[in-house]
Amino acid sequence: MGVRITFATAEFAPLVSVGGLAAASAGLVSALRANGVDVDVMIPDYGPDVFSAAAHDWVEIGDAIEVDVPQWAGPASIRRVDHRVAGLVHLVATPGLVRSHPYLQPDGDGWRDNSERFLRFSRAVAAWANAHRPDIVHLNDWHTAAAAAATDPDLAVVLSLHNAAFHGATTGEWCTQIGPRGNHYEWWGGTNPLTGGIALADAVVAVSPTHADEIRRPDGGFGLDELLRARGAAVSGIINGIDIEVWNPADDARIAAGFTADDLSGKDICRADVLTELGWPDDAMLAVAVSRLTPQKGLDLIVDIAHLLGDIGIRLVILGAGGRSEEQALCAAAEQHPHHLAVRIGYNETLAHRLFAAGDLLVMPSRFEPCGLAQLQAMRYGTVPVATAVGGLVDTVVDLDAHPRTGTGIVAASASAVDLVSALHRATRRLGDRRRLANVQRRIMRRDVSWAEPAQQYIEMYQRIAR
Ligand code: ADP
């Protein structure tokens, strides 16, 4: 059956990427289109600052289309662009969206009116869907979850939860404005886009099966567990994939040499390339981390254990950006331990590819992880994850000590300094021998981390709930 989808998201790679939401949205849409699904992608028109690079790679199609929305949400209009990589995308213009960054002021705080900016965007998405009658309205995270308030009840709605820690809540009076079903968004006297979206969606999808369980428990639900439990079988988890053409060690112009599971010699060249750049000798395991630097990701633990890395037999290079204090603490630790810890601050895709290609190990001590993409990218490049037992990491990283023949990494019991040190010790014990390491590298490189299987699961779900 040909399914028609309206897919609304605040980020879509490579047009606008802040976090994993951009890659997940673009990866799923591209896999759906490859399966013949007709997808209208709707993203906010953030204007020339945000789209300065992307605009070189798109052509506008036709004139802007006016969208009929209530006065508080408008005027609303849509431009359609055909992007060289992303394909056809609808840029939705509603008041307040055009800024220098999708969410953040120059000082790093969120824009004060973020909730309202995305409530207007969401209202325009609902108007578009009501006019175009897709089989499915697929919403992503709080930014678009309020669209369900104004979507005709006879249209099926899917809500994907990429990060349920963010709700986008605002003041209570919005409930009466955002749509005929706005009362579902009342939350402790305020308006919470996510809670209403969860209540109204026909299907709520977490980005991994384990995280779907976690968010239904009081200690993992970010306050939403009761509401999610009430939705029963409507809540499920589907793991994300990665774009295996962008992430392809056999053919990646960003890395020093290509390699495959059958011939890992190129990986040695990539490893030597990075070691040389860092001025490090080849006498320890090379661990890498590529991550936002926020409490969620647990890399602050490295500050506590940096003095132990030498004894463990690991040199670690971290690429990341995030909170000022996290960045400063890690840089200070690297200055104190320059032979075993290096930190590169910034968002740098080329360096990310080079580090995934060079690493023996990936360090990913997340405190929570809805899915996690870095461990999938690392595995595709033969870099063995050392990761905590949370969320999507549970579904993708199988401990090598517990399962020597099928394991894909080393699992740390929790995001604590003690458990991380113990996991790193186990990693060097089990994988310090380069022949044993190569066996595991070949195994993890052969795993299917593409969108093929997840996209099939989404299509089955669409078919189940389409009316
Ligand atoms: P999250 O979405 O919580 O940030 P994920 O692991 O799901 O975490 O996805 C993060 C994505 O961003 C991955 O593709 C990772 O490679 C990439 N990434 C994170 N930090 C950086 C950085 N500093 N430079 C380049 N890429 C990064």
PDB file of C-alpha atoms in Angstrom, residues 128-350:
ATOM      1  CA  TRP A 128      -1.310  21.686   6.173  1.00  0.00           C
ATOM      2  CA  ALA A 129      -2.193  18.128   7.221  1.00  0.00           C
ATOM      3  CA  ASN A 130      -5.896  18.911   7.527  1.00  0.00           C
ATOM      4  CA  ALA A 131      -5.854  20.323   4.005  1.00  0.00           C
ATOM      5  CA  HIS A 132      -3.738  17.578   2.422  1.00  0.00           C
ATOM      6  CA  ARG A 133      -5.196  14.529   4.222  1.00  0.00           C
ATOM      7  CA  PRO A 134      -2.108  12.279   4.555  1.00  0.00           C
ATOM      8  CA  ASP A 135      -2.539   8.746   5.926  1.00  0.00           C
ATOM      9  CA  ILE A 136      -0.208   9.608   8.811  1.00  0.00           C
ATOM     10  CA  VAL A 137       0.891  12.811  10.533  1.00  0.00           C
ATOM     11  CA  HIS A 138       4.282  11.949  12.006  1.00  0.00           C
ATOM     12  CA  LEU A 139       5.389  14.384  14.746  1.00  0.00           C
ATOM     13  CA  ASN A 140       8.804  14.458  16.446  1.00  0.00           C
ATOM     14  CA  ASP A 141       9.550  15.645  19.982  1.00  0.00           C
ATOM     15  CA  TRP A 142       7.913  18.562  21.791  1.00  0.00           C
ATOM     16  CA  HIS A 143       8.555  21.077  18.996  1.00  0.00           C
ATOM     17  CA  THR A 144       5.839  19.549  16.828  1.00  0.00           C
ATOM     18  CA  ALA A 145       3.764  17.567  19.364  1.00  0.00           C
ATOM     19  CA  ALA A 146       1.204  20.376  19.741  1.00  0.00           C
ATOM     20  CA  ALA A 147       0.111  19.827  16.136  1.00  0.00           C
ATOM     21  CA  ALA A 148      -2.077  16.951  17.377  1.00  0.00           C
ATOM     22  CA  ALA A 149      -4.313  19.491  19.183  1.00  0.00           C
ATOM     23  CA  ALA A 150      -5.505  20.920  15.868  1.00  0.00           C
ATOM     24  CA  THR A 151      -5.159  17.888  13.583  1.00  0.00           C
ATOM     25  CA  ASP A 152      -8.484  16.458  12.435  1.00  0.00           C
ATOM     26  CA  PRO A 153      -9.257  13.452  14.662  1.00  0.00           C
ATOM     27  CA  ASP A 154      -9.776  11.263  11.594  1.00  0.00           C
ATOM     28  CA  LEU A 155      -6.081  11.616  10.639  1.00  0.00           C
ATOM     29  CA  ALA A 156      -3.752   9.091  12.302  1.00  0.00           C
ATOM     30  CA  VAL A 157      -0.939  10.658  14.340  1.00  0.00           C
ATOM     31  CA  VAL A 158       2.462   9.211  15.301  1.00  0.00           C
ATOM     32  CA  LEU A 159       4.644  10.911  17.899  1.00  0.00           C
ATOM     33  CA  SER A 160       8.339   9.967  18.032  1.00  0.00           C
ATOM     34  CA  LEU A 161      10.142  10.683  21.293  1.00  0.00           C
ATOM     35  CA  HIS A 162      13.792  11.363  20.501  1.00  0.00           C
ATOM     36  CA  ASN A 163      14.440  13.023  23.845  1.00  0.00           C
ATOM     37  CA  ALA A 164      11.581  13.094  26.351  1.00  0.00           C
ATOM     38  CA  ALA A 165      13.638  15.123  28.831  1.00  0.00           C
ATOM     39  CA  PHE A 166      12.568  18.272  26.948  1.00  0.00           C
ATOM     40  CA  HIS A 167       8.867  19.175  27.133  1.00  0.00           C
ATOM     41  CA  GLY A 168       8.705  22.761  25.850  1.00  0.00           C
ATOM     42  CA  ALA A 169       6.122  23.630  28.514  1.00  0.00           C
ATOM     43  CA  THR A 170       4.666  27.126  28.765  1.00  0.00           C
ATOM     44  CA  THR A 171       1.852  28.985  30.484  1.00  0.00           C
ATOM     45  CA  GLY A 172      -1.649  27.555  30.850  1.00  0.00           C
ATOM     46  CA  GLU A 173      -3.686  29.860  28.621  1.00  0.00           C
ATOM     47  CA  TRP A 174      -2.219  28.306  25.465  1.00  0.00           C
ATOM     48  CA  CYS A 175      -4.306  25.164  26.011  1.00  0.00           C
ATOM     49  CA  THR A 176      -7.406  27.020  24.939  1.00  0.00           C
ATOM     50  CA  GLN A 177      -5.744  28.411  21.810  1.00  0.00           C
ATOM     51  CA  ILE A 178      -3.717  25.636  20.241  1.00  0.00           C
ATOM     52  CA  GLY A 179      -6.615  23.630  18.879  1.00  0.00           C
ATOM     53  CA  PRO A 180      -9.930  21.895  19.547  1.00  0.00           C
ATOM     54  CA  ARG A 181      -8.160  19.197  21.553  1.00  0.00           C
ATOM     55  CA  GLY A 182      -5.933  21.610  23.475  1.00  0.00           C
ATOM     56  CA  ASN A 183      -7.344  20.481  26.830  1.00  0.00           C
ATOM     57  CA  HIS A 184      -5.189  17.347  26.556  1.00  0.00           C
ATOM     58  CA  TYR A 185      -2.161  19.613  26.927  1.00  0.00           C
ATOM     59  CA  GLU A 186      -3.040  20.905  30.406  1.00  0.00           C
ATOM     60  CA  TRP A 187      -0.230  19.974  32.745  1.00  0.00           C
ATOM     61  CA  TRP A 188       0.046  21.225  36.327  1.00  0.00           C
ATOM     62  CA  GLY A 189      -1.486  24.569  35.443  1.00  0.00           C
ATOM     63  CA  GLY A 190       0.652  24.984  32.336  1.00  0.00           C
ATOM     64  CA  THR A 191       0.620  23.852  28.718  1.00  0.00           C
ATOM     65  CA  ASN A 192       2.912  20.933  27.896  1.00  0.00           C
ATOM     66  CA  PRO A 193       3.285  20.083  24.186  1.00  0.00           C
ATOM     67  CA  LEU A 194       4.680  16.655  24.916  1.00  0.00           C
ATOM     68  CA  THR A 195       1.991  15.451  27.314  1.00  0.00           C
ATOM     69  CA  GLY A 196      -0.810  16.374  24.925  1.00  0.00           C
ATOM     70  CA  GLY A 197       1.017  14.761  22.039  1.00  0.00           C
ATOM     71  CA  ILE A 198       1.440  11.558  24.026  1.00  0.00           C
ATOM     72  CA  ALA A 199      -2.231  11.535  25.002  1.00  0.00           C
ATOM     73  CA  LEU A 200      -3.541  12.129  21.475  1.00  0.00           C
ATOM     74  CA  ALA A 201      -1.153  10.189  19.223  1.00  0.00           C
ATOM     75  CA  ASP A 202      -2.334   6.851  17.830  1.00  0.00           C
ATOM     76  CA  ALA A 203       1.209   5.560  18.293  1.00  0.00           C
ATOM     77  CA  VAL A 204       4.008   6.877  20.510  1.00  0.00           C
ATOM     78  CA  VAL A 205       7.443   5.653  19.469  1.00  0.00           C
ATOM     79  CA  ALA A 206      10.581   5.839  21.578  1.00  0.00           C
ATOM     80  CA  VAL A 207      13.822   5.550  19.621  1.00  0.00           C
ATOM     81  CA  SER A 208      14.811   2.232  21.168  1.00  0.00           C
ATOM     82  CA  PRO A 209      12.900  -0.672  22.772  1.00  0.00           C
ATOM     83  CA  THR A 210      14.796  -0.377  26.068  1.00  0.00           C
ATOM     84  CA  HIS A 211      14.157   3.354  26.310  1.00  0.00           C
ATOM     85  CA  ALA A 212      10.466   2.672  25.628  1.00  0.00           C
ATOM     86  CA  ASP A 213      10.514   0.579  28.811  1.00  0.00           C
ATOM     87  CA  GLU A 214      12.601   3.078  30.783  1.00  0.00           C
ATOM     88  CA  ILE A 215      10.312   6.027  30.121  1.00  0.00           C
ATOM     89  CA  ARG A 216       7.358   4.050  31.456  1.00  0.00           C
ATOM     90  CA  ARG A 217       9.108   3.713  34.835  1.00  0.00           C
ATOM     91  CA  PRO A 218       8.996   6.475  37.480  1.00  0.00           C
ATOM     92  CA  ASP A 219      12.793   6.792  37.582  1.00  0.00           C
ATOM     93  CA  GLY A 220      13.174   7.115  33.808  1.00  0.00           C
ATOM     94  CA  GLY A 221      10.072   8.870  32.566  1.00  0.00           C
ATOM     95  CA  PHE A 222      10.950  12.561  33.050  1.00  0.00           C
ATOM     96  CA  GLY A 223       7.559  12.910  34.774  1.00  0.00           C
ATOM     97  CA  LEU A 224       5.733  11.293  31.851  1.00  0.00           C
ATOM     98  CA  ASP A 225       5.799   7.652  33.006  1.00  0.00           C
ATOM     99  CA  GLU A 226       2.213   7.529  34.261  1.00  0.00           C
ATOM    100  CA  LEU A 227       0.853   9.106  31.114  1.00  0.00           C
ATOM    101  CA  LEU A 228       2.902   6.732  28.968  1.00  0.00           C
ATOM    102  CA  ARG A 229       1.770   3.678  30.929  1.00  0.00           C
ATOM    103  CA  ALA A 230      -1.819   4.799  30.439  1.00  0.00           C
ATOM    104  CA  ARG A 231      -1.300   4.556  26.659  1.00  0.00           C
ATOM    105  CA  GLY A 232      -0.682   0.808  26.940  1.00  0.00           C
ATOM    106  CA  ALA A 233       0.243  -0.891  23.685  1.00  0.00           C
ATOM    107  CA  ALA A 234       0.216   2.431  21.796  1.00  0.00           C
ATOM    108  CA  VAL A 235       3.768   2.967  23.128  1.00  0.00           C
ATOM    109  CA  SER A 236       6.601   1.074  21.472  1.00  0.00           C
ATOM    110  CA  GLY A 237      10.297   1.431  20.659  1.00  0.00           C
ATOM    111  CA  ILE A 238      12.030   1.304  17.280  1.00  0.00           C
ATOM    112  CA  ILE A 239      15.798   1.672  17.137  1.00  0.00           C
ATOM    113  CA  ASN A 240      17.334   4.346  14.910  1.00  0.00           C
ATOM    114  CA  GLY A 241      19.650   3.493  12.060  1.00  0.00           C
ATOM    115  CA  ILE A 242      22.458   5.519  10.511  1.00  0.00           C
ATOM    116  CA  ASP A 243      23.051   6.550   6.912  1.00  0.00           C
ATOM    117  CA  ILE A 244      25.480   3.840   5.794  1.00  0.00           C
ATOM    118  CA  GLU A 245      26.495   5.828   2.740  1.00  0.00           C
ATOM    119  CA  VAL A 246      27.590   8.842   4.762  1.00  0.00           C
ATOM    120  CA  TRP A 247      29.127   6.468   7.313  1.00  0.00           C
ATOM    121  CA  ASN A 248      31.022   4.139   5.013  1.00  0.00           C
ATOM    122  CA  PRO A 249      34.614   3.267   5.973  1.00  0.00           C
ATOM    123  CA  ALA A 250      35.229   1.703   2.559  1.00  0.00           C
ATOM    124  CA  ASP A 251      34.503   4.985   0.793  1.00  0.00           C
ATOM    125  CA  ASP A 252      34.939   8.028   3.014  1.00  0.00           C
ATOM    126  CA  ALA A 253      36.893  10.994   1.654  1.00  0.00           C
ATOM    127  CA  ARG A 254      37.349  12.364   5.174  1.00  0.00           C
ATOM    128  CA  ILE A 255      39.573   9.547   6.470  1.00  0.00           C
ATOM    129  CA  ALA A 256      43.234   8.758   5.764  1.00  0.00           C
ATOM    130  CA  ALA A 257      42.536   5.351   4.163  1.00  0.00           C
ATOM    131  CA  GLY A 258      39.488   3.239   3.392  1.00  0.00           C
ATOM    132  CA  PHE A 259      38.935  -0.163   5.030  1.00  0.00           C
ATOM    133  CA  THR A 260      36.472  -3.029   5.286  1.00  0.00           C
ATOM    134  CA  ALA A 261      35.754  -5.877   7.672  1.00  0.00           C
ATOM    135  CA  ASP A 262      37.781  -8.155   5.387  1.00  0.00           C
ATOM    136  CA  ASP A 263      40.772  -5.849   5.210  1.00  0.00           C
ATOM    137  CA  LEU A 264      41.422  -3.693   8.254  1.00  0.00           C
ATOM    138  CA  SER A 265      44.823  -2.421   7.118  1.00  0.00           C
ATOM    139  CA  GLY A 266      43.340   0.983   6.237  1.00  0.00           C
ATOM    140  CA  LYS A 267      42.120   1.336   9.815  1.00  0.00           C
ATOM    141  CA  ASP A 268      45.731   1.060  11.025  1.00  0.00           C
ATOM    142  CA  ILE A 269      46.607   3.964   8.726  1.00  0.00           C
ATOM    143  CA  CYS A 270      43.709   6.041  10.097  1.00  0.00           C
ATOM    144  CA  ARG A 271      44.840   5.225  13.638  1.00  0.00           C
ATOM    145  CA  ALA A 272      48.453   6.183  12.935  1.00  0.00           C
ATOM    146  CA  ASP A 273      47.251   9.393  11.276  1.00  0.00           C
ATOM    147  CA  VAL A 274      45.425  10.538  14.422  1.00  0.00           C
ATOM    148  CA  LEU A 275      48.177   9.371  16.804  1.00  0.00           C
ATOM    149  CA  THR A 276      50.736  11.369  14.818  1.00  0.00           C
ATOM    150  CA  GLU A 277      48.574  14.459  14.907  1.00  0.00           C
ATOM    151  CA  LEU A 278      48.237  14.153  18.687  1.00  0.00           C
ATOM    152  CA  GLY A 279      51.946  13.423  19.132  1.00  0.00           C
ATOM    153  CA  TRP A 280      51.178  10.158  20.911  1.00  0.00           C
ATOM    154  CA  PRO A 281      53.236   6.951  20.555  1.00  0.00           C
ATOM    155  CA  ASP A 282      51.557   3.681  19.586  1.00  0.00           C
ATOM    156  CA  ASP A 283      51.875   1.896  22.911  1.00  0.00           C
ATOM    157  CA  ALA A 284      48.346   1.971  24.350  1.00  0.00           C
ATOM    158  CA  MET A 285      44.760   1.484  23.215  1.00  0.00           C
ATOM    159  CA  LEU A 286      43.310   4.533  21.460  1.00  0.00           C
ATOM    160  CA  ALA A 287      39.890   5.494  22.781  1.00  0.00           C
ATOM    161  CA  VAL A 288      37.717   8.217  21.250  1.00  0.00           C
ATOM    162  CA  ALA A 289      34.559  10.070  22.269  1.00  0.00           C
ATOM    163  CA  VAL A 290      32.380  12.196  19.969  1.00  0.00           C
ATOM    164  CA  SER A 291      29.581  13.827  21.865  1.00  0.00           C
ATOM    165  CA  ARG A 292      27.691  16.808  23.105  1.00  0.00           C
ATOM    166  CA  LEU A 293      29.239  17.754  26.438  1.00  0.00           C
ATOM    167  CA  THR A 294      26.226  17.810  28.708  1.00  0.00           C
ATOM    168  CA  PRO A 295      25.444  15.914  31.926  1.00  0.00           C
ATOM    169  CA  GLN A 296      23.418  13.359  29.884  1.00  0.00           C
ATOM    170  CA  LYS A 297      26.560  12.135  28.165  1.00  0.00           C
ATOM    171  CA  GLY A 298      28.598  11.429  31.334  1.00  0.00           C
ATOM    172  CA  LEU A 299      31.920  12.600  29.906  1.00  0.00           C
ATOM    173  CA  ASP A 300      32.410  14.730  33.038  1.00  0.00           C
ATOM    174  CA  LEU A 301      33.427  11.399  34.612  1.00  0.00           C
ATOM    175  CA  ILE A 302      36.607  11.549  32.532  1.00  0.00           C
ATOM    176  CA  VAL A 303      37.729  14.550  34.615  1.00  0.00           C
ATOM    177  CA  ASP A 304      37.625  12.308  37.711  1.00  0.00           C
ATOM    178  CA  ILE A 305      39.476   9.395  36.145  1.00  0.00           C
ATOM    179  CA  ALA A 306      41.937  11.172  33.818  1.00  0.00           C
ATOM    180  CA  HIS A 307      44.851  10.433  36.175  1.00  0.00           C
ATOM    181  CA  LEU A 308      44.105   6.683  35.866  1.00  0.00           C
ATOM    182  CA  LEU A 309      44.095   6.439  32.058  1.00  0.00           C
ATOM    183  CA  GLY A 310      47.840   5.783  31.894  1.00  0.00           C
ATOM    184  CA  ASP A 311      47.626   2.875  34.335  1.00  0.00           C
ATOM    185  CA  ILE A 312      44.656   1.419  32.488  1.00  0.00           C
ATOM    186  CA  GLY A 313      46.641   1.564  29.258  1.00  0.00           C
ATOM    187  CA  ILE A 314      44.405   3.942  27.327  1.00  0.00           C
ATOM    188  CA  ARG A 315      44.848   7.247  25.553  1.00  0.00           C
ATOM    189  CA  LEU A 316      41.585   9.107  25.015  1.00  0.00           C
ATOM    190  CA  VAL A 317      40.708  11.878  22.593  1.00  0.00           C
ATOM    191  CA  ILE A 318      37.391  13.653  23.082  1.00  0.00           C
ATOM    192  CA  LEU A 319      35.639  15.728  20.414  1.00  0.00           C
ATOM    193  CA  GLY A 320      32.703  17.647  21.807  1.00  0.00           C
ATOM    194  CA  ALA A 321      30.889  20.871  22.437  1.00  0.00           C
ATOM    195  CA  GLY A 322      28.318  21.905  24.981  1.00  0.00           C
ATOM    196  CA  GLY A 323      28.215  23.618  28.349  1.00  0.00           C
ATOM    197  CA  ARG A 324      31.047  26.052  29.084  1.00  0.00           C
ATOM    198  CA  SER A 325      31.817  24.445  32.450  1.00  0.00           C
ATOM    199  CA  GLU A 326      32.011  20.908  30.998  1.00  0.00           C
ATOM    200  CA  GLU A 327      34.289  22.136  28.223  1.00  0.00           C
ATOM    201  CA  GLN A 328      36.586  23.970  30.625  1.00  0.00           C
ATOM    202  CA  ALA A 329      36.834  21.072  33.082  1.00  0.00           C
ATOM    203  CA  LEU A 330      37.787  18.620  30.338  1.00  0.00           C
ATOM    204  CA  CYS A 331      40.329  20.989  28.785  1.00  0.00           C
ATOM    205  CA  ALA A 332      41.925  21.511  32.207  1.00  0.00           C
ATOM    206  CA  ALA A 333      42.144  17.740  32.733  1.00  0.00           C
ATOM    207  CA  ALA A 334      43.760  17.345  29.301  1.00  0.00           C
ATOM    208  CA  GLU A 335      46.343  19.999  30.186  1.00  0.00           C
ATOM    209  CA  GLN A 336      47.230  18.068  33.322  1.00  0.00           C
ATOM    210  CA  HIS A 337      47.436  14.709  31.545  1.00  0.00           C
ATOM    211  CA  PRO A 338      48.553  15.572  28.005  1.00  0.00           C
ATOM    212  CA  HIS A 339      49.957  12.115  27.290  1.00  0.00           C
ATOM    213  CA  HIS A 340      46.666  10.334  27.906  1.00  0.00           C
ATOM    214  CA  LEU A 341      43.864  12.813  27.321  1.00  0.00           C
ATOM    215  CA  ALA A 342      43.257  15.242  24.460  1.00  0.00           C
ATOM    216  CA  VAL A 343      40.164  17.408  24.049  1.00  0.00           C
ATOM    217  CA  ARG A 344      38.979  19.142  20.889  1.00  0.00           C
ATOM    218  CA  ILE A 345      36.122  21.578  21.437  1.00  0.00           C
ATOM    219  CA  GLY A 346      33.677  22.233  18.621  1.00  0.00           C
ATOM    220  CA  TYR A 347      31.274  20.520  16.260  1.00  0.00           C
ATOM    221  CA  ASN A 348      33.483  19.042  13.547  1.00  0.00           C
ATOM    222  CA  GLU A 349      32.089  16.340  11.266  1.00  0.00           C
ATOM    223  CA  THR A 350      35.377  15.674   9.500  1.00  0.00           C
TER     224      THR A 350
END
